[in-house]
């Protein structure tokens, strides 16, 4: 079946611009996660949704980062006033939503801020 | 969640068993050990997890020491496609996010 998909696969933007990254989770998965991965490092947690609500947003680095999941399926990660330090691969994962379940990751969106 | 320590890199000959160690000496009684791997330019992929008993699935085996302070992921017959970064993660029931460390870069060589 279809896995987690993310669009775009690559995004190049200029410093100060606004970007949106989209995640389509596996159908029926109630939990959705965003992670960020810088070159040579492991993924770093950003935010976790259970259904439509953000259950844990403790990983968002500052208020320029915001994510929504209005209908409990597709999620959008929004970054305002992008900075060069935001350049990274942004990964989305989904799961069935119970503690201890397996997270399925998408291929990621590579964001480059010039 | 408890911190994990893994060697930064390992080599393995194709067809041989790959044994990847992980130390988690501060693990709590209700924390599980998870293993994920990340092949170049892909998202992480779940491999296996366990609490205290050894576990085996179609991908790998997980051996957890009796004191639970360390574990070993075993790929019984490594192939070139197993070349990846392998992450050992300790996670409790309190939160759902995964905390990744640096992982072990496994290179399977012909």
Coordinates of N, CA, C and O in Angstrom, one line a residue, chain A residues 33 35 37 41-45 48 50 56 58 91 97-103 105-107 110, chain B residues 34 36 38 41-46 49 87 91-102 105:
Chain A
X33 N 4.1 12.8 13.0 CA 5.2 13.4 13.6 C 6.0 14.2 12.5 O 6.1 13.8 11.3
X35 N 10.0 15.7 12.0 CA 11.4 15.7 12.5 C 12.2 16.5 11.5 O 11.8 16.7 10.3
X37 N 16.3 16.9 10.1 CA 17.6 16.2 10.1 C 18.6 17.1 9.4 O 18.5 17.3 8.2
X41 N 23.7 14.2 11.0 CA 23.1 14.0 12.4 C 21.9 13.2 12.3 O 21.3 13.0 11.2
X42 N 21.4 12.7 13.4 CA 20.2 11.9 13.4 C 19.0 12.9 13.4 O 19.1 14.1 13.7
X43 N 17.8 12.4 13.1 CA 16.6 13.2 13.0 C 16.3 13.8 14.4 O 16.6 13.1 15.5
X44 N 15.8 15.0 14.4 CA 15.5 15.7 15.7 C 13.9 16.0 15.7 O 13.4 16.6 14.7
X45 N 13.3 15.6 16.8 CA 11.8 15.7 16.9 C 11.4 17.2 16.9 O 12.0 18.1 17.5
X48 N 4.4 16.6 17.3 CA 3.6 15.3 17.2 C 2.1 15.7 17.3 O 1.7 16.4 18.2
X50 N -1.8 14.1 17.5 CA -2.7 12.9 17.7 C -4.1 13.4 17.2 O -4.7 14.2 17.8
X56 N 2.2 17.4 21.3 CA 3.5 17.8 21.8 C 4.2 18.6 20.8 O 4.6 18.1 19.7
X58 N 7.0 20.5 21.7 CA 8.1 20.9 22.4 C 9.4 21.0 21.6 O 10.4 21.6 22.0
X91 N 11.5 15.5 7.8 CA 10.9 14.2 7.7 C 9.6 14.2 8.4 O 9.4 14.8 9.5
X97 N -0.9 5.3 16.4 CA -1.3 6.2 17.5 C -1.3 5.6 18.9 O -1.6 6.3 19.8
X98 N -0.9 4.4 19.0 CA -0.8 3.8 20.4 C 0.6 3.8 20.8 O 1.5 3.7 20.0
X99 N 0.9 3.9 22.1 CA 2.2 3.9 22.6 C 3.0 2.7 22.2 O 2.5 1.6 22.4
X100 N 4.2 2.9 21.7 CA 5.0 1.7 21.3 C 4.8 1.3 19.9 O 5.5 0.3 19.5
X101 N 4.0 1.9 19.2 CA 3.8 1.5 17.8 C 4.9 1.9 16.9 O 5.7 2.8 17.2
X102 N 5.0 1.3 15.7 CA 6.0 1.6 14.7 C 5.7 2.9 14.0 O 4.6 3.1 13.6
X103 N 6.7 3.7 13.8 CA 6.6 4.9 13.0 C 7.1 4.7 11.6 O 8.1 4.1 11.4
X105 N 8.2 6.4 8.2 CA 8.7 7.7 7.7 C 8.5 7.9 6.2 O 8.6 6.9 5.4
X106 N 8.3 9.1 5.8 CA 8.4 9.5 4.4 C 9.8 9.8 4.0 O 10.7 9.7 4.8
X107 N 10.0 10.1 2.7 CA 11.3 10.3 2.2 C 11.9 11.6 2.5 O 13.1 11.8 2.4
X110 N 13.9 18.1 1.3 CA 15.2 18.8 1.5 C 15.0 20.3 1.3 O 14.6 20.7 0.2
Chain B
X34 N 14.4 0.3 20.8 CA 14.0 0.3 19.4 C 15.3 0.4 18.6 O 16.2 1.0 18.9
X36 N 16.1 1.4 14.5 CA 15.7 1.9 13.2 C 16.9 2.0 12.3 O 18.0 2.1 12.9
X38 N 18.6 3.9 8.5 CA 18.3 4.9 7.5 C 19.3 4.7 6.4 O 20.5 4.9 6.6
X41 N 19.7 8.9 1.8 CA 18.6 9.6 1.1 C 17.2 9.1 1.3 O 16.3 9.5 0.5
X42 N 17.0 8.3 2.3 CA 15.7 7.8 2.6 C 15.3 8.1 4.0 O 16.2 8.5 4.8
X43 N 14.0 8.0 4.4 CA 13.6 8.2 5.8 C 14.0 7.0 6.6 O 14.2 5.9 6.1
X44 N 14.0 7.1 7.9 CA 14.3 6.0 8.8 C 13.3 4.9 8.6 O 12.1 5.1 8.3
X45 N 13.7 3.6 8.8 CA 12.9 2.5 8.7 C 12.9 1.7 10.0 O 14.0 1.3 10.5
X46 N 11.8 1.3 10.5 CA 11.7 0.5 11.7 C 12.3 -0.9 11.5 O 12.1 -1.5 10.4
X49 N 11.9 -4.0 18.0 CA 12.0 -3.5 19.3 C 11.7 -4.5 20.4 O 11.1 -5.6 20.0
X87 N 20.2 3.1 14.1 CA 19.9 3.9 15.3 C 19.3 3.0 16.4 O 18.3 2.3 16.2
X91 N 13.0 4.2 24.5 CA 11.8 5.0 24.6 C 10.8 4.4 25.6 O 10.5 3.2 25.6
X92 N 10.3 5.3 26.5 CA 9.3 4.8 27.4 C 7.9 5.1 27.0 O 7.7 5.4 25.8
X93 N 7.0 4.9 27.8 CA 5.6 5.0 27.5 C 5.1 6.5 27.6 O 3.9 6.8 27.3
X94 N 5.9 7.3 28.2 CA 5.4 8.7 28.5 C 5.2 9.5 27.2 O 4.4 10.4 27.2
X95 N 6.1 9.3 26.3 CA 6.0 10.1 25.1 C 6.1 9.3 23.8 O 6.5 8.1 23.9
X96 N 5.6 9.8 22.7 CA 5.6 9.1 21.5 C 6.8 9.4 20.5 O 7.0 8.6 19.6
X97 N 7.5 10.5 20.7 CA 8.5 10.8 19.8 C 9.8 10.0 20.0 O 10.0 9.4 21.1
X98 N 10.5 9.8 18.9 CA 11.8 9.1 18.9 C 12.9 10.1 19.1 O 12.9 11.1 18.5
X99 N 13.9 9.7 20.0 CA 15.0 10.6 20.2 C 16.2 9.8 19.6 O 16.7 8.8 20.1
X100 N 16.7 10.3 18.4 CA 17.8 9.7 17.7 C 19.1 10.3 18.2 O 19.3 11.4 18.4
X101 N 20.1 9.4 18.3 CA 21.5 9.8 18.6 C 22.2 9.8 17.2 O 21.6 10.0 16.2
X102 N 23.5 9.6 17.3 CA 24.3 9.6 16.1 C 24.3 8.3 15.3 O 24.6 8.3 14.1
X105 N 27.2 3.8 11.6 CA 27.2 3.7 10.1 C 27.8 2.3 9.8 O 29.0 2.1 9.9

